[in-house]
Each structure stands twice: as structure tokens, then as C-alpha cells.
PDB file of C-alpha atoms in Angstrom:
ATOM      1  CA  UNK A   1      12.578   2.225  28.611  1.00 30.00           C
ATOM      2  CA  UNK A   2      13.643   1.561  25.127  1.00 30.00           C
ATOM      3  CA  UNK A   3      12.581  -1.067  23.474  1.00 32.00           C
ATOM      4  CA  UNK A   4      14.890  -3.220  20.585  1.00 33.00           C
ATOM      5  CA  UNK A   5      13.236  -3.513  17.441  1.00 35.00           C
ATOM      6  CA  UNK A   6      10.752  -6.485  17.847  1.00 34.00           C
ATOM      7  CA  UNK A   7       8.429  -7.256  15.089  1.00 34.00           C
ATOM      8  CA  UNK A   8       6.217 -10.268  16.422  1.00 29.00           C
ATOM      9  CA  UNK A   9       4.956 -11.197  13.355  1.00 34.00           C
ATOM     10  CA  UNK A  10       6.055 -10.091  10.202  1.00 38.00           C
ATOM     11  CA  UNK A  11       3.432 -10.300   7.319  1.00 40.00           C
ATOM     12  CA  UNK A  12       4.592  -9.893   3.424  1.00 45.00           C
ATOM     13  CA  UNK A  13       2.543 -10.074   0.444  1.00 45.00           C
ATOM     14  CA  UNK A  14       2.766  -9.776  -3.208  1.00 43.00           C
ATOM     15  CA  UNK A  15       0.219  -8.692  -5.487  1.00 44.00           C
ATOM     16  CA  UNK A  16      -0.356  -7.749  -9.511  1.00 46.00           C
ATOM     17  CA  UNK A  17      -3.436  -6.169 -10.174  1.00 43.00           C
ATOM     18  CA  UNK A  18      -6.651  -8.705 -10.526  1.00 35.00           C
ATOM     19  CA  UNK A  19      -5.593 -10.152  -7.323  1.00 35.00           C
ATOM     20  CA  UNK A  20      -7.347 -13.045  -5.859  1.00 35.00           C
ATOM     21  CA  UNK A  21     -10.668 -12.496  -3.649  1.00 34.00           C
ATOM     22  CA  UNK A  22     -12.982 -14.221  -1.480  1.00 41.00           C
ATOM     23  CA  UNK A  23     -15.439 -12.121  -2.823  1.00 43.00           C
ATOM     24  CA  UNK A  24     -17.951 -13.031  -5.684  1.00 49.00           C
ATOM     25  CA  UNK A  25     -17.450  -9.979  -7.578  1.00 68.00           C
ATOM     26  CA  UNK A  26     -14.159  -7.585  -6.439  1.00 85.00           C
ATOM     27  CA  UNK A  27     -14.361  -4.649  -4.723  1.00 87.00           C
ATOM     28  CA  UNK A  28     -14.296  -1.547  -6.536  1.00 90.00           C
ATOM     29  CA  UNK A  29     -13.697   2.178  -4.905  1.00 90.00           C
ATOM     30  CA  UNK A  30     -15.435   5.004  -6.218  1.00 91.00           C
ATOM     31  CA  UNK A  31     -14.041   8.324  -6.816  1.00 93.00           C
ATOM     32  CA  UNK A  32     -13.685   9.791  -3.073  1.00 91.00           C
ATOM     33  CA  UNK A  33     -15.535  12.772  -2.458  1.00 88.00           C
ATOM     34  CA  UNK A  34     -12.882  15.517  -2.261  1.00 86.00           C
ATOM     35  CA  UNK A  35     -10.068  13.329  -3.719  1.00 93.00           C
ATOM     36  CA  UNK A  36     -10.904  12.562  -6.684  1.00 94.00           C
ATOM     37  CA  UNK A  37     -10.395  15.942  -8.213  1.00 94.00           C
ATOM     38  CA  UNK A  38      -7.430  16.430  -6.525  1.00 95.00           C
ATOM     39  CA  UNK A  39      -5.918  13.473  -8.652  1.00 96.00           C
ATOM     40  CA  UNK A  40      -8.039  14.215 -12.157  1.00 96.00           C
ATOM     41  CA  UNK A  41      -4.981  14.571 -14.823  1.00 96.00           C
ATOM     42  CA  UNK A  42      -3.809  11.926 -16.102  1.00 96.00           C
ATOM     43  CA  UNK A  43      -0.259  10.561 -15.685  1.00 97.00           C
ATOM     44  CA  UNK A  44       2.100  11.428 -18.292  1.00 94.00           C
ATOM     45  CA  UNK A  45       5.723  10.624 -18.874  1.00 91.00           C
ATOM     46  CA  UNK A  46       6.471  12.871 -15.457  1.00 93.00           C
ATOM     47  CA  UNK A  47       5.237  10.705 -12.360  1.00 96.00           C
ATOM     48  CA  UNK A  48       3.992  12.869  -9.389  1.00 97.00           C
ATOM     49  CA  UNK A  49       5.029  10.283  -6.975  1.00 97.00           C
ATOM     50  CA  UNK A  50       4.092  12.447  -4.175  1.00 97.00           C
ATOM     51  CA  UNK A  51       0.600  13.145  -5.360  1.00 97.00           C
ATOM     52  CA  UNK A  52       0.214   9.341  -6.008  1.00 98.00           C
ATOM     53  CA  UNK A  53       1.781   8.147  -2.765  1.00 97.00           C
ATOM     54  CA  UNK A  54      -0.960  10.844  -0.993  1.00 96.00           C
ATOM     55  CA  UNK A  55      -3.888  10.075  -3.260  1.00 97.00           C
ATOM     56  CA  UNK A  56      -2.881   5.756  -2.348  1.00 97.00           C
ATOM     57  CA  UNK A  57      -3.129   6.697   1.491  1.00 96.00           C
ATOM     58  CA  UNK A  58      -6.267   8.885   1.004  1.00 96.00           C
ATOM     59  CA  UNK A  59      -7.903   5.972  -0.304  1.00 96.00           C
ATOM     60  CA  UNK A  60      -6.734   3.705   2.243  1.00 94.00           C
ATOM     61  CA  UNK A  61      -8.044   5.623   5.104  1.00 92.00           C
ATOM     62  CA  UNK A  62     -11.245   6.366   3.109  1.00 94.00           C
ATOM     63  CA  UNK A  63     -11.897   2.610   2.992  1.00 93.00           C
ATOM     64  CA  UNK A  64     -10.871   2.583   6.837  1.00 91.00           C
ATOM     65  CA  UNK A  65     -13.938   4.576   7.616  1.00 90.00           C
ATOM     66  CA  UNK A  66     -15.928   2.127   6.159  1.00 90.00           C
ATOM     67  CA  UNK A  67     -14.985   0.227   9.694  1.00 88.00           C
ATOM     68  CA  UNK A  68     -15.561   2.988  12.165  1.00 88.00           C
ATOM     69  CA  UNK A  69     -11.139   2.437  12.248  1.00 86.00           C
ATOM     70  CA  UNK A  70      -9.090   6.340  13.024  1.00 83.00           C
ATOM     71  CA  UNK A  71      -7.136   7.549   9.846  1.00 85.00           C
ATOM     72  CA  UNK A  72      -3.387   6.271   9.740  1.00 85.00           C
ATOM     73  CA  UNK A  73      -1.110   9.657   9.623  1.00 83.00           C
ATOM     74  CA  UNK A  74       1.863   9.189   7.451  1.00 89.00           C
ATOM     75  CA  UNK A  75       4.914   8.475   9.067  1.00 91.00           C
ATOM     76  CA  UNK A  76       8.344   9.792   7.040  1.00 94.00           C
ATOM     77  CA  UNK A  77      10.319   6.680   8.008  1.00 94.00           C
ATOM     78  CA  UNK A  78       7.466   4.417   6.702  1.00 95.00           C
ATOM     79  CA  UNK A  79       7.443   6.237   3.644  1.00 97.00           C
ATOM     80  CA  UNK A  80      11.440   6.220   2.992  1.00 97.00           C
ATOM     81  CA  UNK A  81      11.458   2.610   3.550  1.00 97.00           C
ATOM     82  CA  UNK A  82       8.380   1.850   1.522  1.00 98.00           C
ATOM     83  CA  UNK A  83       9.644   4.334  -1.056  1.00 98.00           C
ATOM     84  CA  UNK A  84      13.034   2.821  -1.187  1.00 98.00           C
ATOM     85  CA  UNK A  85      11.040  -0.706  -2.198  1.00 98.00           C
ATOM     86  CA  UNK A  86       9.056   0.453  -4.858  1.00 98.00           C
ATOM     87  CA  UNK A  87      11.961   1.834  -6.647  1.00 98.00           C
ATOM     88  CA  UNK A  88      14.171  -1.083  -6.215  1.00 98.00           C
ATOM     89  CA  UNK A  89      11.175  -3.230  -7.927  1.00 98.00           C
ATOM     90  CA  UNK A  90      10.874  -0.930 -10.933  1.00 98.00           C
ATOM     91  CA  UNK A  91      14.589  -1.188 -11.014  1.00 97.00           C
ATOM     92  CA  UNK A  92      14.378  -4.845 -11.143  1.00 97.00           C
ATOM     93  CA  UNK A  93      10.827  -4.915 -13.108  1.00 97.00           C
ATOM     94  CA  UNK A  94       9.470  -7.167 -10.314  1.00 97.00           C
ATOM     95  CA  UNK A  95       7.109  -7.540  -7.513  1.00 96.00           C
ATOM     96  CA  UNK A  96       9.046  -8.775  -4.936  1.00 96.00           C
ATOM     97  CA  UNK A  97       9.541  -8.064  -1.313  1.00 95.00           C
ATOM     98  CA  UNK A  98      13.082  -9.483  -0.860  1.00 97.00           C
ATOM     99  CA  UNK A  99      16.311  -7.073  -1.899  1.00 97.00           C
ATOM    100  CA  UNK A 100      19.618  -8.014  -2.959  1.00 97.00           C
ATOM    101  CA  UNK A 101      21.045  -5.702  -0.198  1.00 97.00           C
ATOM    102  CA  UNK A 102      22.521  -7.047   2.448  1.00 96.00           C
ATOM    103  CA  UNK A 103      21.641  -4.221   4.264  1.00 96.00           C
ATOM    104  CA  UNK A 104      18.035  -3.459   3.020  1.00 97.00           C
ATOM    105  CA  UNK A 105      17.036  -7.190   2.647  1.00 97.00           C
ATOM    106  CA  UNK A 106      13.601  -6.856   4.088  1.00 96.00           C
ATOM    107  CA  UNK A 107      11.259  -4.444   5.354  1.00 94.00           C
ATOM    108  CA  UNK A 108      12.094  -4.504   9.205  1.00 93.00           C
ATOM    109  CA  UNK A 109      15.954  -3.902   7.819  1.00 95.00           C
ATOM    110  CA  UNK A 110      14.563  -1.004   5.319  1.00 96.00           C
ATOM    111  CA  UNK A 111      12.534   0.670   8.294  1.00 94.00           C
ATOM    112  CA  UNK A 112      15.320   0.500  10.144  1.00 93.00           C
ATOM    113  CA  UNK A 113      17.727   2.291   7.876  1.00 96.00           C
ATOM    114  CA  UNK A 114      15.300   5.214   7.424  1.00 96.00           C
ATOM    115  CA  UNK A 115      15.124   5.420  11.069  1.00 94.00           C
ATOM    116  CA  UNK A 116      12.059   3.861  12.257  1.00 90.00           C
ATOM    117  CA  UNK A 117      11.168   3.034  15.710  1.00 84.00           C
ATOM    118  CA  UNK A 118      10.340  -0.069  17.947  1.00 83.00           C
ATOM    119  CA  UNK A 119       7.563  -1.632  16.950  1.00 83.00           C
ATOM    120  CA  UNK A 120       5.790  -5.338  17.731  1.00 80.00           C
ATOM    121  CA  UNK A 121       4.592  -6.034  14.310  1.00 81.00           C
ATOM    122  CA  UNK A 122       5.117  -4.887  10.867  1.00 86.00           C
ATOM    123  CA  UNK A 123       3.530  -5.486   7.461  1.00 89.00           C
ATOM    124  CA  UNK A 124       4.277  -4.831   3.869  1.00 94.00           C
ATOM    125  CA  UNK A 125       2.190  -4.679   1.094  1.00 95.00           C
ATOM    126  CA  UNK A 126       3.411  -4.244  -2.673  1.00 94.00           C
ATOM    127  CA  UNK A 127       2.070  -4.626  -6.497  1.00 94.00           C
ATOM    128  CA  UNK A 128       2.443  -3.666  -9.739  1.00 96.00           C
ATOM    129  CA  UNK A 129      -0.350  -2.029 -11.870  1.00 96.00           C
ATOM    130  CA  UNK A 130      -1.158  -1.180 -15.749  1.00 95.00           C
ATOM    131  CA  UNK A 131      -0.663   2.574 -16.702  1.00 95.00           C
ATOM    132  CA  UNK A 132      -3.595   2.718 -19.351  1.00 92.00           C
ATOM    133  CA  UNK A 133      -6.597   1.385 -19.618  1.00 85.00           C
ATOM    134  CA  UNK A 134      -6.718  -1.376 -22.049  1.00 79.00           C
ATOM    135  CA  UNK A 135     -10.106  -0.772 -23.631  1.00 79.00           C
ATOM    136  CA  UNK A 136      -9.267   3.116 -24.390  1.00 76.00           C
ATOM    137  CA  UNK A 137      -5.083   2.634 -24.320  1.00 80.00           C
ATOM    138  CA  UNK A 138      -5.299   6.001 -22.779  1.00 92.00           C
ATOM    139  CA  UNK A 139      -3.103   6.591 -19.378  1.00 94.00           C
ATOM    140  CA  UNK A 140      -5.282   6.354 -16.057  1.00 96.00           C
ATOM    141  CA  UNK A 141      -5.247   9.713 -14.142  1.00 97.00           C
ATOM    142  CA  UNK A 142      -3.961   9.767 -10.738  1.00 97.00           C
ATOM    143  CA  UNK A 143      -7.532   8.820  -8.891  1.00 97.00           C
ATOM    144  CA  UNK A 144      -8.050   6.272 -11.240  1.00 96.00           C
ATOM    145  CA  UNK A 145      -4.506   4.703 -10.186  1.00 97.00           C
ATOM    146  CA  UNK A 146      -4.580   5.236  -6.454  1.00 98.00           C
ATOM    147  CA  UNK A 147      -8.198   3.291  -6.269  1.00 97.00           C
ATOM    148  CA  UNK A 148      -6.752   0.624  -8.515  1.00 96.00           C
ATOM    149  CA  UNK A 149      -3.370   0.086  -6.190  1.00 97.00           C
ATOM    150  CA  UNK A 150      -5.988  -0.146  -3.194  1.00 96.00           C
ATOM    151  CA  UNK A 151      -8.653  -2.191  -4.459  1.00 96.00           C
ATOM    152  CA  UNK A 152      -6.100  -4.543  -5.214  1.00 94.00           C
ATOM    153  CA  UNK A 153      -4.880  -4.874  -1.604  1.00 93.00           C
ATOM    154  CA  UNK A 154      -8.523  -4.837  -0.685  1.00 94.00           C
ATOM    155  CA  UNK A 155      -9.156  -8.018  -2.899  1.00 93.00           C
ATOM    156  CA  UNK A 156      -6.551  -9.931  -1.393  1.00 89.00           C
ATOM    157  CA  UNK A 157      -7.568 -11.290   1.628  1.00 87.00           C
ATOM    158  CA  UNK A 158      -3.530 -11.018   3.365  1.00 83.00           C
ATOM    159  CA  UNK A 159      -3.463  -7.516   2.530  1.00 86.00           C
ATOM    160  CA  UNK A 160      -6.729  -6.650   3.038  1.00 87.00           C
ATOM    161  CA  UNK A 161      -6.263  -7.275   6.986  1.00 83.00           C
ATOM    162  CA  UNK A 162      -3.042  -4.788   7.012  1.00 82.00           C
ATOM    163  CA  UNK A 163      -5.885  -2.291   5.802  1.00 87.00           C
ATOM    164  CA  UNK A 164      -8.322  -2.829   8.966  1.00 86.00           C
ATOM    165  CA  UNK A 165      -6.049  -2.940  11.006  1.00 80.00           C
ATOM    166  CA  UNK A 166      -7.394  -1.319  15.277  1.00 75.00           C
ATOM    167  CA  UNK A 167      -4.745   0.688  15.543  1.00 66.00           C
ATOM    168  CA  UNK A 168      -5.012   4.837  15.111  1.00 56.00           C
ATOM    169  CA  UNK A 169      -3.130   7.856  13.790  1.00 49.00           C
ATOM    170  CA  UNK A 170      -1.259   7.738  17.356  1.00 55.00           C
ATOM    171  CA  UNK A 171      -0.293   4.091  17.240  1.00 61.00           C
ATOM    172  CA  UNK A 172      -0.345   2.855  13.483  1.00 68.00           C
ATOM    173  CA  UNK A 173       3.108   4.195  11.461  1.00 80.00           C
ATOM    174  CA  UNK A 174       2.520   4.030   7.639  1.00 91.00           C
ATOM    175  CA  UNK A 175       4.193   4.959   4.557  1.00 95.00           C
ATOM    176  CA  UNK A 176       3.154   4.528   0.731  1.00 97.00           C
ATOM    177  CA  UNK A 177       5.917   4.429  -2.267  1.00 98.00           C
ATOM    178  CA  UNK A 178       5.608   4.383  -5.611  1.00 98.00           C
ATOM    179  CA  UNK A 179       7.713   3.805  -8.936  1.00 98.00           C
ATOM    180  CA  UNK A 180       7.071   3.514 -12.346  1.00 97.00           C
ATOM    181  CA  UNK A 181       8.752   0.940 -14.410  1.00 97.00           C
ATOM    182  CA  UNK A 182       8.107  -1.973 -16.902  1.00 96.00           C
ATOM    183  CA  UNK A 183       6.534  -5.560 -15.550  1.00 96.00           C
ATOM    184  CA  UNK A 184       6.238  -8.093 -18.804  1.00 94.00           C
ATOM    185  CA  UNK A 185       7.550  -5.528 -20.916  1.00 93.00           C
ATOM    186  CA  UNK A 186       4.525  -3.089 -20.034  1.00 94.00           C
ATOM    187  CA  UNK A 187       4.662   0.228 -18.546  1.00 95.00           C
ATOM    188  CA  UNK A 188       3.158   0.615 -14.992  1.00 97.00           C
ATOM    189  CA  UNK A 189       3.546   1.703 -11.683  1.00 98.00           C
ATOM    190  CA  UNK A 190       4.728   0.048  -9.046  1.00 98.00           C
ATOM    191  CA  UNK A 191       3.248   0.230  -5.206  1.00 97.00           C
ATOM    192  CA  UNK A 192       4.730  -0.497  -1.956  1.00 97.00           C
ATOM    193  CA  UNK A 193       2.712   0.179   1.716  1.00 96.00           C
ATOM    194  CA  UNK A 194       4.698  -0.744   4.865  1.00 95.00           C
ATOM    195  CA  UNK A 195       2.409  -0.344   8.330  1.00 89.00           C
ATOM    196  CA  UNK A 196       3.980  -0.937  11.605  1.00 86.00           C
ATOM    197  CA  UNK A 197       2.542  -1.254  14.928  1.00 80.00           C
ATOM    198  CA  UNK A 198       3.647  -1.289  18.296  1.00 73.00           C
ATOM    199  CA  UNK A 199       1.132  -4.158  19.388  1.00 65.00           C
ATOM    200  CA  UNK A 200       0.917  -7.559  18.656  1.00 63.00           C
ATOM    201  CA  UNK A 201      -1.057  -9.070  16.353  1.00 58.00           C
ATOM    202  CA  UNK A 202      -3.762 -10.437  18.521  1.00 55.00           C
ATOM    203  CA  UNK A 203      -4.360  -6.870  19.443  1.00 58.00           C
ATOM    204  CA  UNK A 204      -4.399  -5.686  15.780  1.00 60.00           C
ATOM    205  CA  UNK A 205      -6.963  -8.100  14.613  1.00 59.00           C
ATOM    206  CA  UNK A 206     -10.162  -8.949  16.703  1.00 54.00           C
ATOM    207  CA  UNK A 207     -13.167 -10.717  15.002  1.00 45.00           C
ATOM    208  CA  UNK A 208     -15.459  -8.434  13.966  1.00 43.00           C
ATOM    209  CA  UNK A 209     -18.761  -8.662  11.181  1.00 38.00           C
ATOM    210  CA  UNK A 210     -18.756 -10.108   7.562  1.00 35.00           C
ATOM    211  CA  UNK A 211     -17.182  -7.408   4.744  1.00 34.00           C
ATOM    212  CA  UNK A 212     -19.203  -6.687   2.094  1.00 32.00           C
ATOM    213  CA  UNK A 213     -18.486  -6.347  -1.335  1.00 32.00           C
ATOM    214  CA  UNK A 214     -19.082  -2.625  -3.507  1.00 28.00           C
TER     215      UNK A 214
END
């Protein structure tokens, strides 16, 4: 039987980079063995949105592993939606999770127009993050970007727990977009993730041991 679109609980959260933490000193990801050089060149005026969007999943299912948690397959109407976000945001040079669209609005809407399925809860993560390094002023390459747009969702305790979420490539639908554009007048990139479940949240999120920073 078909189910109507029924998201439980739905879960939206904005973050710049520098986030807050509960953490004494932030989490910071390492290159990822067989990523890393995959994403080594550094980002020019010509963004390689799909190699970014891949590299920012890579990295999220990398730090998934760190739980014993499946990999989270990418999921095309995820990715439209999320996609769809992260360029209205660069058009508007703001983090926000709330469209002017009637008919794009908010994520379930957006997931929705792209096609998406029934799920019972849904969650969206976005930010916005420097393009160069402000020690050097050189660009970050593409690794160097997709571990700072995750260890910024890490750091932030909300997000962080649409990261580790139970759920499995089978059951947990997920799709990364990303943007440049200007925040403050500086050039960056902007993020979006939008992860959606067809359980509830007490399912999604049992207790489980202390994280641990590094």
C-alpha cells in the first residue's frame, strides 16, 4: 500500500563554517585514503559541482564507518532537491533553509517536486564555506573543501545526528548540492545535504557510546 508523504519529524539546521561544538577542540577529517587524490586540484573559477557533491558524500560515509553505520547510496531525488537549495542560497548569498517559492518552500516540498518517495522523517543540512585559505589566500582543492563542509556538520551537534543516523544504503535516501556564490561579500561555496528515512525518529537514533574528538 502506498503511503502519503509523512515526515514525522522534520529537522533543519543552518550552519557557517566554525560551527558550534560540544567538543573541546573540533573535529577535523583527514585526507581519506583513496579520496583524497581523487579531489587534489584546486578549485578554480569552473566549479566541478559533481566532483564536490561526490567527494562531500565520500566523506560523510567515511565518517559513518567510524560507527560500524552501512554507507548511504545517493539517491537522484535527494540530490535534485538538495541541489536545487544550494543554488537558490548562492542566488540569495544566504544560508537559509526557507525559499521564497511557494512551491519549493521547504525541503519535504523540494523532495517532493524532484520526485521523492514516502518517507517518515526527513532532515536537511546546509552551510556556507570560505574558498581560500586565509593564511595562504590560495583556493582550497576539492578534498580540502569536502572535509571542511563535513566537519562542519560534524561540529554541530543537530547535524551531526543526521550523520549517524541507523539507517543503510537500502533504507537511508541522500543527496548532496553544492553552489558557489558570495556570503559577506566573500567568495565560497555553498552546501546543502537532505537525508530522508522511512522510519521514525526513535528508530533512527538509539543511545549509543560517547564520540570522540580527532
Amino acid at each position: 500500500m502506498n503511503r502519503a508523504l509523512l515526515p514525522i519529524l522534520l529537522v533543519a539546521g543552518a550552519v557557517v563554517a566554525g560551527g558550534c561544538t560540544t567538543f573541546t577542540e573540533p573535529v577535523r577529517t583527514g585526507p581519506g585514503y583513496g579520496i583524497a587524490e581523487l579531489g587534489r586540484q584546486r578549485i578554480t573559477d569552473t566549479l566541478d559541482v559533481e566532483l564536490l557533491s561526490t567527494l562531500t558524500l565520500d566523506y560523510v560515509n567515511l565518517y559513518r564507518a567510524r560507527y560500524d553505520l552501512p554507507r548511504l547510496n545517493l539517491d537522484q531525488r535527494a540530490a535534485q532537491a538538495a541541489q536545487w537549495m544550494a543554488s537558490y542560497q548562492a542566488s540569495r548569498s544566504a544560508v537559509t533553509h526557507v525559499a521564497d517559492v511557494p512551491s519549493m518552500r521547504v525541503f519535504p516540498l523540494r523532495y517532493r517536486a524532484c520526485g521523492g518517495v514516502a518517507y517518515e522523517r526527513g532532515d536537511e543540512n546546509a552551510g556556507w564555506y570560505k574558498l581560500f585559505e586565509t593564511d595562504s589566500l590560495r583556493n582550497l582543492t576539492y578534498d580540502e573543501m569536502a572535509r571542511r563542509i563535513v566537519d562542519g556538520w560534524i561540529n554541530s551537534p543537530s547535524h551531526h545526528r543526521n550523520l549517524v543516523a541507523r539507517a543503510g544504503a537500502t533504507e537511508g535516501l541522500v543527496g548532496v548540492g553544492i553552489a558557489r556564490g558570495r556570503f559577506a561579500n566573500i567568495e565560497g561555496i555553498y552546501s546543502t545535504l537532505n537525508v530522508f528515512f522511512p522510519w521514525p525518529d526513535q528508530a533512527l537514533f538509539e543511545p549509543r557510546g560517547e564520540r570522540t574528538g580527532g
